[in-house]
mmCIF file of C-alpha atoms and ligand atoms in Angstrom:
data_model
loop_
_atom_site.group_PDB
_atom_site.id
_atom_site.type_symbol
_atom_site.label_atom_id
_atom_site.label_comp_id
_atom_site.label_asym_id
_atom_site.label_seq_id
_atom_site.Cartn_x
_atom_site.Cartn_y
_atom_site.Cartn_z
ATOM 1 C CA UNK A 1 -9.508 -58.256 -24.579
ATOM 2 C CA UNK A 2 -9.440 -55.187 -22.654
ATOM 3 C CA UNK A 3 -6.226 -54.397 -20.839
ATOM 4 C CA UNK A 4 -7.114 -53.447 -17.649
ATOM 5 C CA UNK A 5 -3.953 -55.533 -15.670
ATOM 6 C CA UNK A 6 -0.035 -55.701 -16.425
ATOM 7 C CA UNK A 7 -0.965 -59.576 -16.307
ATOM 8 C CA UNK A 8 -3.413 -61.489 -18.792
ATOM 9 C CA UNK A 9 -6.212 -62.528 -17.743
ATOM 10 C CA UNK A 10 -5.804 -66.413 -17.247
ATOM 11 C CA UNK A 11 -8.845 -68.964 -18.240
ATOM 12 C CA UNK A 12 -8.550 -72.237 -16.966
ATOM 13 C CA UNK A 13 -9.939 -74.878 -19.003
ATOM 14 C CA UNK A 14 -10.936 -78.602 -17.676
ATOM 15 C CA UNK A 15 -11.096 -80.711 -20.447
ATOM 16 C CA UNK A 16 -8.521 -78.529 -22.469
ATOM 17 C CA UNK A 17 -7.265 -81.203 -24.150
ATOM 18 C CA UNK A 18 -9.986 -81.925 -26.004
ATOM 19 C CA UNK A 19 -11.149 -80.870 -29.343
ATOM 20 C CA UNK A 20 -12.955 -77.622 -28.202
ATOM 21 C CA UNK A 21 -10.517 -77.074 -25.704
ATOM 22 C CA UNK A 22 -7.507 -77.333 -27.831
ATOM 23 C CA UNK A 23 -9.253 -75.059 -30.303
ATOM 24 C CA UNK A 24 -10.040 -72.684 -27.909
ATOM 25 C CA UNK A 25 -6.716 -72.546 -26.241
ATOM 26 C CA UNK A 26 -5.479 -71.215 -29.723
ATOM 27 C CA UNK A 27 -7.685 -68.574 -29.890
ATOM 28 C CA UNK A 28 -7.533 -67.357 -26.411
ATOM 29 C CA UNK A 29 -3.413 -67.409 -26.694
ATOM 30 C CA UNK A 30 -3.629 -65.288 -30.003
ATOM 31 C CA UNK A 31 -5.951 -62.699 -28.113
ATOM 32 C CA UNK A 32 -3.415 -62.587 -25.383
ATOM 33 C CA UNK A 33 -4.890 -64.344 -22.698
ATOM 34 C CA UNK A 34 -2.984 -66.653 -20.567
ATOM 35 C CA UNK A 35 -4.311 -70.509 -20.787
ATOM 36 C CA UNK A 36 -4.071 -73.429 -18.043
ATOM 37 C CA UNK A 37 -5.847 -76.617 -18.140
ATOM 38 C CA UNK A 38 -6.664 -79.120 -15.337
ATOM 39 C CA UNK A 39 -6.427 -82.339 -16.683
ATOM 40 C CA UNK A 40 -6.006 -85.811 -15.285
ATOM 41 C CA UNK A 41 -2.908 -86.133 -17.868
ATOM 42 C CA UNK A 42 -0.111 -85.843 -15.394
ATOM 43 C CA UNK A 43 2.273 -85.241 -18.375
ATOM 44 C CA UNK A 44 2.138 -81.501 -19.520
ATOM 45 C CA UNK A 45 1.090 -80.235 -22.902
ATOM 46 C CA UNK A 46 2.664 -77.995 -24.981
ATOM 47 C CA UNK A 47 2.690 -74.767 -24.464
ATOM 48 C CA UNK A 48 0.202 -74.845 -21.869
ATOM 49 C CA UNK A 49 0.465 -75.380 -17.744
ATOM 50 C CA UNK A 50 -1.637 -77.741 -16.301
ATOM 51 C CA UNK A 51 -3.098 -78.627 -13.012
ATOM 52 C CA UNK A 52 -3.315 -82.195 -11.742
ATOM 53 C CA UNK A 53 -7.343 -83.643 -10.993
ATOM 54 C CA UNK A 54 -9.296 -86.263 -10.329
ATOM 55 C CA UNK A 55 -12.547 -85.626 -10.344
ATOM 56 C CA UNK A 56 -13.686 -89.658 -9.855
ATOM 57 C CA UNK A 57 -11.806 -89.458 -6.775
ATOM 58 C CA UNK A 58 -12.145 -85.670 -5.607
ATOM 59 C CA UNK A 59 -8.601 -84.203 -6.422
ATOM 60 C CA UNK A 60 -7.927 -81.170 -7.763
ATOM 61 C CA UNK A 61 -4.956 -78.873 -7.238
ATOM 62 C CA UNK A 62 -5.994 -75.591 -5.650
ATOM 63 C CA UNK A 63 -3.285 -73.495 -7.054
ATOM 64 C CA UNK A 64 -5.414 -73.953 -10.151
ATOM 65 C CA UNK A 65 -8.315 -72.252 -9.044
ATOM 66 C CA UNK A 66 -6.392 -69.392 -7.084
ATOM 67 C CA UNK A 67 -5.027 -68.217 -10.081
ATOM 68 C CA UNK A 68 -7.971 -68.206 -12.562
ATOM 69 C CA UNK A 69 -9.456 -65.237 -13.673
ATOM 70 C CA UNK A 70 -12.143 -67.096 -15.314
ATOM 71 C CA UNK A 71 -13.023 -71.165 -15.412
ATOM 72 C CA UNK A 72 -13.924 -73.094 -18.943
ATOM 73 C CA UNK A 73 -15.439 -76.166 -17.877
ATOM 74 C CA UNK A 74 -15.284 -78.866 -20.732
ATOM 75 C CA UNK A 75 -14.138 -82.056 -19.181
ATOM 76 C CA UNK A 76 -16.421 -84.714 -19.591
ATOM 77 C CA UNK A 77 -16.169 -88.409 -21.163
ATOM 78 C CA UNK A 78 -16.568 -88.610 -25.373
ATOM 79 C CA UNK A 79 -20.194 -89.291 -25.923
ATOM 80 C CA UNK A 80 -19.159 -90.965 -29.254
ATOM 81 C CA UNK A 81 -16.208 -92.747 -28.547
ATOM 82 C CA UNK A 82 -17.254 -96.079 -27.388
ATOM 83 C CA UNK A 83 -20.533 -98.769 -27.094
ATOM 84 C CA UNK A 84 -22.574 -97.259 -24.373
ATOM 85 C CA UNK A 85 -21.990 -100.329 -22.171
ATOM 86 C CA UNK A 86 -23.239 -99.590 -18.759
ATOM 87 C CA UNK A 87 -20.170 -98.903 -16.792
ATOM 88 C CA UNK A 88 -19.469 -96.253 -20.102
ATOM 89 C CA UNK A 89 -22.999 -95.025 -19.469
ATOM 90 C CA UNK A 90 -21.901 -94.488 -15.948
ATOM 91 C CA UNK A 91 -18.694 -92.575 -16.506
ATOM 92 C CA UNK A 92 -20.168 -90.244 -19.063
ATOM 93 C CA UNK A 93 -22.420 -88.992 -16.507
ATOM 94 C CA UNK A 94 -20.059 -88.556 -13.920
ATOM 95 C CA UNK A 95 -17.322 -87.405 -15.786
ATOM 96 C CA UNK A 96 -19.791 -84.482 -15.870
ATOM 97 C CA UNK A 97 -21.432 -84.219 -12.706
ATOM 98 C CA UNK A 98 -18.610 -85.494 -10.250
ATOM 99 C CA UNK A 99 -16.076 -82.793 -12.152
ATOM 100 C CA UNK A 100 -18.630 -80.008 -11.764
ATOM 101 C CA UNK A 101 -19.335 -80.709 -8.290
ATOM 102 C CA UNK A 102 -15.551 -80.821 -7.733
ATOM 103 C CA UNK A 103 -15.220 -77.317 -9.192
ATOM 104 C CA UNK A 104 -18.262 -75.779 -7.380
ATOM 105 C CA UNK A 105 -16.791 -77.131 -4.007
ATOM 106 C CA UNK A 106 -12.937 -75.542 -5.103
ATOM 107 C CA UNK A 107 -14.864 -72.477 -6.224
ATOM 108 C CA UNK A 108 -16.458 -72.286 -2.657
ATOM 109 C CA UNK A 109 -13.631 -73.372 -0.776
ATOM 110 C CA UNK A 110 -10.552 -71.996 -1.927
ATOM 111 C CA UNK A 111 -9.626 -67.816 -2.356
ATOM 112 C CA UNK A 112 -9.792 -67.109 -5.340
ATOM 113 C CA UNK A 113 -10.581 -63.914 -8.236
ATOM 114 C CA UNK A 114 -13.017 -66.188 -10.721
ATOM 115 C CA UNK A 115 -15.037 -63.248 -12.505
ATOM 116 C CA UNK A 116 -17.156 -66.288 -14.846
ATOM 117 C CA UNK A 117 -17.663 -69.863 -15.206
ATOM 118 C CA UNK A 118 -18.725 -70.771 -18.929
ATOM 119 C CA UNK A 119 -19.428 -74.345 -19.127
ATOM 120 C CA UNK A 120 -20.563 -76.814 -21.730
ATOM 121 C CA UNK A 121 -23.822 -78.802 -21.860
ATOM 122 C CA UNK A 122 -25.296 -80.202 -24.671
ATOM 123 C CA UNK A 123 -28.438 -79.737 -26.893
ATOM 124 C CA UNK A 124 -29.144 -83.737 -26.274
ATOM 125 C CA UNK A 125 -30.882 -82.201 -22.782
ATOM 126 C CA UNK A 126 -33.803 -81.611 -25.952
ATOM 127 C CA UNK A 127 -34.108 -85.111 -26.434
ATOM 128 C CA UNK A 128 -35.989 -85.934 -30.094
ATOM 129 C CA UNK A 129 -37.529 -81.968 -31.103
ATOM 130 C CA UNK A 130 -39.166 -83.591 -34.175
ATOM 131 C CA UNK A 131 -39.264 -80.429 -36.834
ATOM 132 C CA UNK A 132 -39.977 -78.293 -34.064
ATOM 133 C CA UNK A 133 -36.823 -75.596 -33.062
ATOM 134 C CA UNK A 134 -36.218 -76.053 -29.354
ATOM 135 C CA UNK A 135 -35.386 -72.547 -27.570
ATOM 136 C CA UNK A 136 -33.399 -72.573 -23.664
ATOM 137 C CA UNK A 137 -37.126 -72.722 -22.597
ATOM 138 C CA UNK A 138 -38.477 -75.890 -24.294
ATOM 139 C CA UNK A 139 -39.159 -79.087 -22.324
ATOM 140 C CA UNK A 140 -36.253 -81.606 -21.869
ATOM 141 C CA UNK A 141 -36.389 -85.586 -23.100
ATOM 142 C CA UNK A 142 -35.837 -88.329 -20.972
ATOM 143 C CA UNK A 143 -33.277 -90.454 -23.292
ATOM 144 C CA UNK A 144 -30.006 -91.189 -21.517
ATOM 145 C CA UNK A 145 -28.348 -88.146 -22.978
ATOM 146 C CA UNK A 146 -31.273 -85.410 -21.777
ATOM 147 C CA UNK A 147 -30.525 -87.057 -18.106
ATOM 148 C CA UNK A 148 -27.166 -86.316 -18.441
ATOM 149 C CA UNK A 149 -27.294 -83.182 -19.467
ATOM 150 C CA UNK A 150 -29.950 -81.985 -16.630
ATOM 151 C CA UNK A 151 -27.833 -83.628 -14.217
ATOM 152 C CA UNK A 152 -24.763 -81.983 -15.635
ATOM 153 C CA UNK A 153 -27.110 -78.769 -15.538
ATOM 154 C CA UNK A 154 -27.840 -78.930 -11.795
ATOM 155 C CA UNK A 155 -24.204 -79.206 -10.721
ATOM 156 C CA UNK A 156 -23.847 -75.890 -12.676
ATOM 157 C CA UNK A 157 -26.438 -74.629 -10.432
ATOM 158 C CA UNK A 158 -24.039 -74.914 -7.500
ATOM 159 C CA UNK A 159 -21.603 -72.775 -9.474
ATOM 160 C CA UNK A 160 -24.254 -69.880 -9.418
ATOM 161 C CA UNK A 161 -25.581 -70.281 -5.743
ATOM 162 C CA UNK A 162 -21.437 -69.407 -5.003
ATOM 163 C CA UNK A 163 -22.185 -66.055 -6.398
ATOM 164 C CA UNK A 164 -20.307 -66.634 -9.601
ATOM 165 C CA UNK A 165 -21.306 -65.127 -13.095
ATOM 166 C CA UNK A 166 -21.985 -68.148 -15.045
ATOM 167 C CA UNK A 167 -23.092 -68.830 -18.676
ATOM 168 C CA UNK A 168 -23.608 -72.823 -19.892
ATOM 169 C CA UNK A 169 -23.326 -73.447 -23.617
ATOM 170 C CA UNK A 170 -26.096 -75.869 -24.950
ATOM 171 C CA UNK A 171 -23.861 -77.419 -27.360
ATOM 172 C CA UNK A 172 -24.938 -78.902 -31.156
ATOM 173 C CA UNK A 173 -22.866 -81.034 -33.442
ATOM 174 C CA UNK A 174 -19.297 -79.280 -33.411
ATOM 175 C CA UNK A 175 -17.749 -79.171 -37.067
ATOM 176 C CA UNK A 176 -14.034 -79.579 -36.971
ATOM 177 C CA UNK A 177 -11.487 -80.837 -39.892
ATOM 178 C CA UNK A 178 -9.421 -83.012 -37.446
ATOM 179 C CA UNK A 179 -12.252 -84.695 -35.114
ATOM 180 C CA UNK A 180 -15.454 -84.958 -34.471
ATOM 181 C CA UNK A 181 -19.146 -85.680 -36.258
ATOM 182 C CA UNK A 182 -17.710 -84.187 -39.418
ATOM 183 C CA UNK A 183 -14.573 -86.427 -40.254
ATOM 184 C CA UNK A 184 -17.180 -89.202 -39.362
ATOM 185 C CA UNK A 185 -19.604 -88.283 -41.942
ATOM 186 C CA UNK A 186 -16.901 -86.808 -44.815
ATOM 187 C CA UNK A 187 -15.029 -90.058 -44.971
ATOM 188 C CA UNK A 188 -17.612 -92.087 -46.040
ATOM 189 C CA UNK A 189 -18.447 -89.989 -48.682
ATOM 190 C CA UNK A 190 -14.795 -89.847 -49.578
ATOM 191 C CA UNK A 191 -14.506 -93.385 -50.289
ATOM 192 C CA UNK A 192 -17.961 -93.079 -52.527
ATOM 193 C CA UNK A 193 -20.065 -95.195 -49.749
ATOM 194 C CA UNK A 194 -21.766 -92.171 -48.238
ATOM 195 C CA UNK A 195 -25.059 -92.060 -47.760
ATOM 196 C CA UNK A 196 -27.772 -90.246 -45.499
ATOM 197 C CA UNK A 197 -28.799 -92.295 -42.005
ATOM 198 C CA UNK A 198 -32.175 -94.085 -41.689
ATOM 199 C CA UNK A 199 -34.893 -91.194 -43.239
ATOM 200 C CA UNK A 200 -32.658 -88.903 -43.604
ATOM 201 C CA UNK A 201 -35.256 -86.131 -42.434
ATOM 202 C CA UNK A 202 -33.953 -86.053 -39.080
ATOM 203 C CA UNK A 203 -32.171 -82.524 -38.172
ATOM 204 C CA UNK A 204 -28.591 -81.632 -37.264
ATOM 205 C CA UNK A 205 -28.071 -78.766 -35.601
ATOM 206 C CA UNK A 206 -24.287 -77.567 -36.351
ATOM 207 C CA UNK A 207 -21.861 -75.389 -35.423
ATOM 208 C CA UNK A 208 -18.449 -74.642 -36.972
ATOM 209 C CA UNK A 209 -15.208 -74.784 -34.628
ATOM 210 C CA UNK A 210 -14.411 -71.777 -34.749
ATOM 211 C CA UNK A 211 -17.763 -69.990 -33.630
ATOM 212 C CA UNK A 212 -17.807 -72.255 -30.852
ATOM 213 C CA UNK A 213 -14.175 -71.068 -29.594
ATOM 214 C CA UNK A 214 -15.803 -67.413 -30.495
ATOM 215 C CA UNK A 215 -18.861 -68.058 -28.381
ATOM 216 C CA UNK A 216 -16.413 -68.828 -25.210
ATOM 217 C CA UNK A 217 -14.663 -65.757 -25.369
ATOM 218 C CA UNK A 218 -18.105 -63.806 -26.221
ATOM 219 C CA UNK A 219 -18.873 -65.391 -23.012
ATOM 220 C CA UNK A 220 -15.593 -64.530 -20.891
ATOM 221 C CA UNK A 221 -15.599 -60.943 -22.259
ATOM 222 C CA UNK A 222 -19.159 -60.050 -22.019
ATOM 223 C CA UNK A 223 -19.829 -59.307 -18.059
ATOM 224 C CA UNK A 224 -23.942 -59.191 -18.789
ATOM 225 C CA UNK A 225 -24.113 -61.941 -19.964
ATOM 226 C CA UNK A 226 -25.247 -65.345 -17.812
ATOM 227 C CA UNK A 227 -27.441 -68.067 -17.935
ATOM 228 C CA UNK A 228 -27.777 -70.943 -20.729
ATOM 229 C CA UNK A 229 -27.584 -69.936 -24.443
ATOM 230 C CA UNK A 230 -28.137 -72.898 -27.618
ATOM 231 C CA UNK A 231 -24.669 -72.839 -29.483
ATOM 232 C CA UNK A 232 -25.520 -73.734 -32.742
ATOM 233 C CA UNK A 233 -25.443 -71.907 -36.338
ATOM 234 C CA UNK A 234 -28.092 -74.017 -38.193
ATOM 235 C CA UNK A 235 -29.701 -76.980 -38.424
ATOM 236 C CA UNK A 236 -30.125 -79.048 -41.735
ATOM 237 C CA UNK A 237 -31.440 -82.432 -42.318
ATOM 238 C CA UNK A 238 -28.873 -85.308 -42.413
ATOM 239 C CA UNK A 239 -29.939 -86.196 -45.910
ATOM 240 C CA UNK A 240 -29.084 -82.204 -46.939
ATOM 241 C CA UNK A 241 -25.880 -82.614 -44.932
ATOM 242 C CA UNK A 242 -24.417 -86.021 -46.459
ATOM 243 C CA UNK A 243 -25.765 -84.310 -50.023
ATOM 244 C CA UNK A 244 -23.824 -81.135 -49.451
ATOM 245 C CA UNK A 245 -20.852 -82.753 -48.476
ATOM 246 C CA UNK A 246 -20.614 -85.297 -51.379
ATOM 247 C CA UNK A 247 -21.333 -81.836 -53.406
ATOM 248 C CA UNK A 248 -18.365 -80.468 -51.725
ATOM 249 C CA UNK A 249 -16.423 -83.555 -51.920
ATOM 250 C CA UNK A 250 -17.406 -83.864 -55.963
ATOM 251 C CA UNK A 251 -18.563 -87.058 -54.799
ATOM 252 C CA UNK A 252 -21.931 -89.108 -56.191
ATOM 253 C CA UNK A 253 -24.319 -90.677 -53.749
ATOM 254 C CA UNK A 254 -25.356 -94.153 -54.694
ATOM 255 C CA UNK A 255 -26.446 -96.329 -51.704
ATOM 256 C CA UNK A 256 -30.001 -94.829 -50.943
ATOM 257 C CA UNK A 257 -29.773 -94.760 -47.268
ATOM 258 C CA UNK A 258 -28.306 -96.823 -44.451
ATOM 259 C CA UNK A 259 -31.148 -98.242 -42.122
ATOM 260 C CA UNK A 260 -32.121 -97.903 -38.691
ATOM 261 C CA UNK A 261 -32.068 -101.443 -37.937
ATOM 262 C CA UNK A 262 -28.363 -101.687 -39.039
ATOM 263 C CA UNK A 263 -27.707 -99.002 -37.141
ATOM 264 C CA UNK A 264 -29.270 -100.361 -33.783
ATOM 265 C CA UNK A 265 -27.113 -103.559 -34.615
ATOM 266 C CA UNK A 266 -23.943 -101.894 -35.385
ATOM 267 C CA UNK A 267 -23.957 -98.840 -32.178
ATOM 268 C CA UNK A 268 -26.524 -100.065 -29.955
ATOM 269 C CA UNK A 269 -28.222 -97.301 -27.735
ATOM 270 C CA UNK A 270 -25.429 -94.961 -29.488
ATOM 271 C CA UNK A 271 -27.210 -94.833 -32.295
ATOM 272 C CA UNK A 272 -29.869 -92.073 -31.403
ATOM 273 C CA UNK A 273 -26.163 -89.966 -31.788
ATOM 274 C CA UNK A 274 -27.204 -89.927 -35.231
ATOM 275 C CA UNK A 275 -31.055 -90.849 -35.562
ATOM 276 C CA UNK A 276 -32.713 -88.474 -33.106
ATOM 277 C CA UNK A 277 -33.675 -85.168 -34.923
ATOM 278 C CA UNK A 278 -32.412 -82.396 -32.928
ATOM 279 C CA UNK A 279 -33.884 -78.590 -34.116
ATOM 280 C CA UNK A 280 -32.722 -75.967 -31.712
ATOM 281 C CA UNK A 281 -33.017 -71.975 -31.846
ATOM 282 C CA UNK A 282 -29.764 -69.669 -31.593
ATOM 283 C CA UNK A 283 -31.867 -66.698 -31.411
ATOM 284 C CA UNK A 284 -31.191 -65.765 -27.701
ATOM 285 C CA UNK A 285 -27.355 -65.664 -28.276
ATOM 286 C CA UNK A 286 -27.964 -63.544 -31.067
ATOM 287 C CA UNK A 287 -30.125 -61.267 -29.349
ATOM 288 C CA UNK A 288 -27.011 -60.965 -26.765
ATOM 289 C CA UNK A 289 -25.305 -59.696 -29.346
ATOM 290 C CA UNK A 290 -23.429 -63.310 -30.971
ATOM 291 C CA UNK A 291 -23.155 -62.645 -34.390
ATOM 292 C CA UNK A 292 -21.527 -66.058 -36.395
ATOM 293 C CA UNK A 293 -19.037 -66.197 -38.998
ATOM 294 C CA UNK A 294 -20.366 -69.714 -40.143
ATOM 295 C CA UNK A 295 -24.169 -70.042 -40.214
ATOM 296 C CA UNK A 296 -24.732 -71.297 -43.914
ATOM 297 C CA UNK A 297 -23.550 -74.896 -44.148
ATOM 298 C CA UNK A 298 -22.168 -74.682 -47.721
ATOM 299 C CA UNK A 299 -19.576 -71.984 -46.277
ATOM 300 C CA UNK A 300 -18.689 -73.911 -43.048
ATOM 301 C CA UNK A 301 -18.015 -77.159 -45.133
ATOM 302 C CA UNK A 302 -16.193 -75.382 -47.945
ATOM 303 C CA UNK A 303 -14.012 -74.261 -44.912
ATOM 304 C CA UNK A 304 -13.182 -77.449 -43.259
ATOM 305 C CA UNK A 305 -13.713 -80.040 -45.637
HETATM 306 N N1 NAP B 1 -17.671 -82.022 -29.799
HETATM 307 C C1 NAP B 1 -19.006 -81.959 -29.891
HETATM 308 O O1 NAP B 1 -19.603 -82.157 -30.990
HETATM 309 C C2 NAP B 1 -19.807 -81.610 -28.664
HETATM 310 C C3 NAP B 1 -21.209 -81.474 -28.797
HETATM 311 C C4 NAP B 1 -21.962 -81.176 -27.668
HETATM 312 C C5 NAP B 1 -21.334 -81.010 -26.434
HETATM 313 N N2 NAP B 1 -19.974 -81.148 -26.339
HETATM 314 C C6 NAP B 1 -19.360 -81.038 -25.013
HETATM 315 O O2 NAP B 1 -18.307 -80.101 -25.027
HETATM 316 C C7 NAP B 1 -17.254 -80.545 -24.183
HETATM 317 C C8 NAP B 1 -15.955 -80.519 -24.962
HETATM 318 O O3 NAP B 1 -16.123 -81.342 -26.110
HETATM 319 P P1 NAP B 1 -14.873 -81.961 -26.882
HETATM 320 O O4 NAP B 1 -15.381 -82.419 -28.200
HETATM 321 O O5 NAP B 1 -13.706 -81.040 -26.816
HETATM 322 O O6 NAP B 1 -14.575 -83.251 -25.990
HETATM 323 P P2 NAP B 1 -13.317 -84.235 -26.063
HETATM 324 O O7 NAP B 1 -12.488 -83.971 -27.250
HETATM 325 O O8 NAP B 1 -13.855 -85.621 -25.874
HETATM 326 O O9 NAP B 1 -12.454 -83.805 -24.772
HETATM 327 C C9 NAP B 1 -12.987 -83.761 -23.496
HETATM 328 C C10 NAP B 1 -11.889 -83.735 -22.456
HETATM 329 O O10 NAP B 1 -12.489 -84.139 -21.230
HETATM 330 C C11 NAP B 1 -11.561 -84.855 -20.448
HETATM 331 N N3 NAP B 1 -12.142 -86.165 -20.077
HETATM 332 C C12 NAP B 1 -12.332 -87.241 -20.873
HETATM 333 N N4 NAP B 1 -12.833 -88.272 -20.158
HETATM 334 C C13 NAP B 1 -12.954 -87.812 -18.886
HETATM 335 C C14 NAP B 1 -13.373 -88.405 -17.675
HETATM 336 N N5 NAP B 1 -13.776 -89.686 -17.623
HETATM 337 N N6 NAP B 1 -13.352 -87.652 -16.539
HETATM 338 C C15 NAP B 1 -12.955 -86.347 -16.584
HETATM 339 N N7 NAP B 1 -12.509 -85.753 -17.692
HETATM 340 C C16 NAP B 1 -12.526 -86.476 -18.835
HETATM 341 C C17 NAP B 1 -10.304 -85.096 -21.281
HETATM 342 O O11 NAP B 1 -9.278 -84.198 -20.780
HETATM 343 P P3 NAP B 1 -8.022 -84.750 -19.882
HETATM 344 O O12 NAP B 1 -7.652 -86.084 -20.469
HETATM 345 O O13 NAP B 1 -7.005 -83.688 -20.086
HETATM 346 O O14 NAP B 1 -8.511 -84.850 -18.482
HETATM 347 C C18 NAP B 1 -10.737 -84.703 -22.694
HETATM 348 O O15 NAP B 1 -9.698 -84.118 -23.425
HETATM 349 C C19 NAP B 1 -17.625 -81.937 -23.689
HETATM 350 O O16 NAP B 1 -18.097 -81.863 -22.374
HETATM 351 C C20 NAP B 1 -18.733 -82.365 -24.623
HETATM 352 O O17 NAP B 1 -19.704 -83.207 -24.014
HETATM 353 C C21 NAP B 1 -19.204 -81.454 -27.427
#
């Protein structure tokens, strides 16, 4: 962080309480920045001010925004936390778009010093990429998750029509010890039932915590860079992903594979979470200069797991 002001620089993160957010309110703290979430958690967290909002029924403290020097914008319902019923459906998408809007209207409305907005999308806006590595530029699917993430997308779009510098994260599969795909998959594997999903041949594309939390502030303290960037490190088949982790784990492999029909039965529309092959590029980040501490899978698992 450059010092350029007696105060830090304070990023305000919706959604902070999350697992990205919580990560990256760790990093930004050791770098010196000053961290505040808005959160619809009227209790506060620790260590951390936070802003009442609503964004289901349009309320949002506006002492937030006049004091942010840049806006994180993570809030949005857990993809992978329950049946996609469709009132869950419903709120996933606008947990997105109603909280986006709600911050583009604040952003336009209320004085304020906001140098960047850095939100998250997803790479689900790719739909099913086969083997093929989807750049920024590829088409977008039409599964429930690619609608929610161009719909997500166009709120963003409001951000940038107020004149703000903005950057949107096309997140992949974030690897974390505590929550996440990865505790998912490990444990499993840990109790010697692990086994790769449907084909297996379907691609993950990963990235670990910490790179993710490294992107953000790449993104905060970089003032060329806007627009949307893939942030992922690689992508690996699930069947080399359950493999490496049992090889990590010291663990054997036995059952053959689980199948897609049990799958359907068991998750319901969910399950494309963990069937649909997903291949995306990184290369624009990189060429903006990214450079990741995890990209080989072996490291990032020998890390975390
Ligand atoms: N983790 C991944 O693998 C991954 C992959 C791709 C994209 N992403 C995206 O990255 C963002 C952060 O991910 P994460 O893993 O940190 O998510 P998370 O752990 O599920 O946390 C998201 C936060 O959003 C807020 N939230 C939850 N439901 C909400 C609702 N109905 N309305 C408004 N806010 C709501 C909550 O904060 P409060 O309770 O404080 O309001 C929650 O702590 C999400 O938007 C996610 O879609 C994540």
């Amino acid at each position: 962080m450059k010092q350029t002001t007696e105060t830090p620089p304070n990023v305000l993160i919706s959604g902070g309480t999350g697992l990205v957010g919580k990560h990256l309110t760790k990093l930004l703290q050791e770098r010196g920045y000053t961290v505040c979430y808005l959160s619809r958690q009227k209790t506060a967290q620790s260590g951390v001010l936070s802003y009442y909002w609503n964004p289901e029924r349009g309320e949002l403290d506006e002492k937030a925004i006049r004091k942010a020097d840049y806006v994180v914008h993570l809030a949005g319902a857990n993809v992978g936390e329950k049946r996609w019923t469709e009132a869950r459906k419903q709120e996933i998408l606008e947990s997105r778009t109603l909280s986006t809007e709600l911050l583009a209207d604040a952003l336009e409305s209320v004085p304020h010093q906001v140098k960047a907005f850095i939100g998250a999308s997803a790479i689900g806006i790719y739909g099913d990429t086969l083997d093929n590595a989807a750049s920024e530029d590829s088409p977008h699917g039409n599964d429930f998750l690619a609608n929610v993430c161009k719909e997500w997308e166009k709120q963003v779009s409001l951000i940038i029509d107020a004149g703000i510098r903005t950057v949107v994260f096309r997140i992949g599969v974030v690897l974390a010890r505590e929550s996440g795909a990865l505790p998912k998959m490990s444990l499993p594997v840990r109790w010697g039932v692990g086994a790769p999903i449907a084909s297996g041949k379907q691609w993950i594309s990963w990235i670990h915590i910490y790179d993710l939390c490294r992107m953000f502030l790449f993104g905060i303290e970089n003032p060329s860079l806007q627009g949307i960037f893939n942030a992922v490190a690689n992508a690996t088949t699930n069947r080399q992903f359950i493999t490496q982790i049992a090889r990590e784990l010291k663990k054997p492999l036995w059952i053959p594979s689980i199948p897609l029909f049990f799958l359907k039965w068991a998750l319901g529309e969910m399950h494309c979470l963990v069937t649909t092959s997903c291949k995306v590029s990184n290369q624009k980040i990189k060429s903006a200069g990214f450079s990741f501490e995890f990209e080989d899978l072996e490291r990032a698992l020998r890390d975390l797991l």
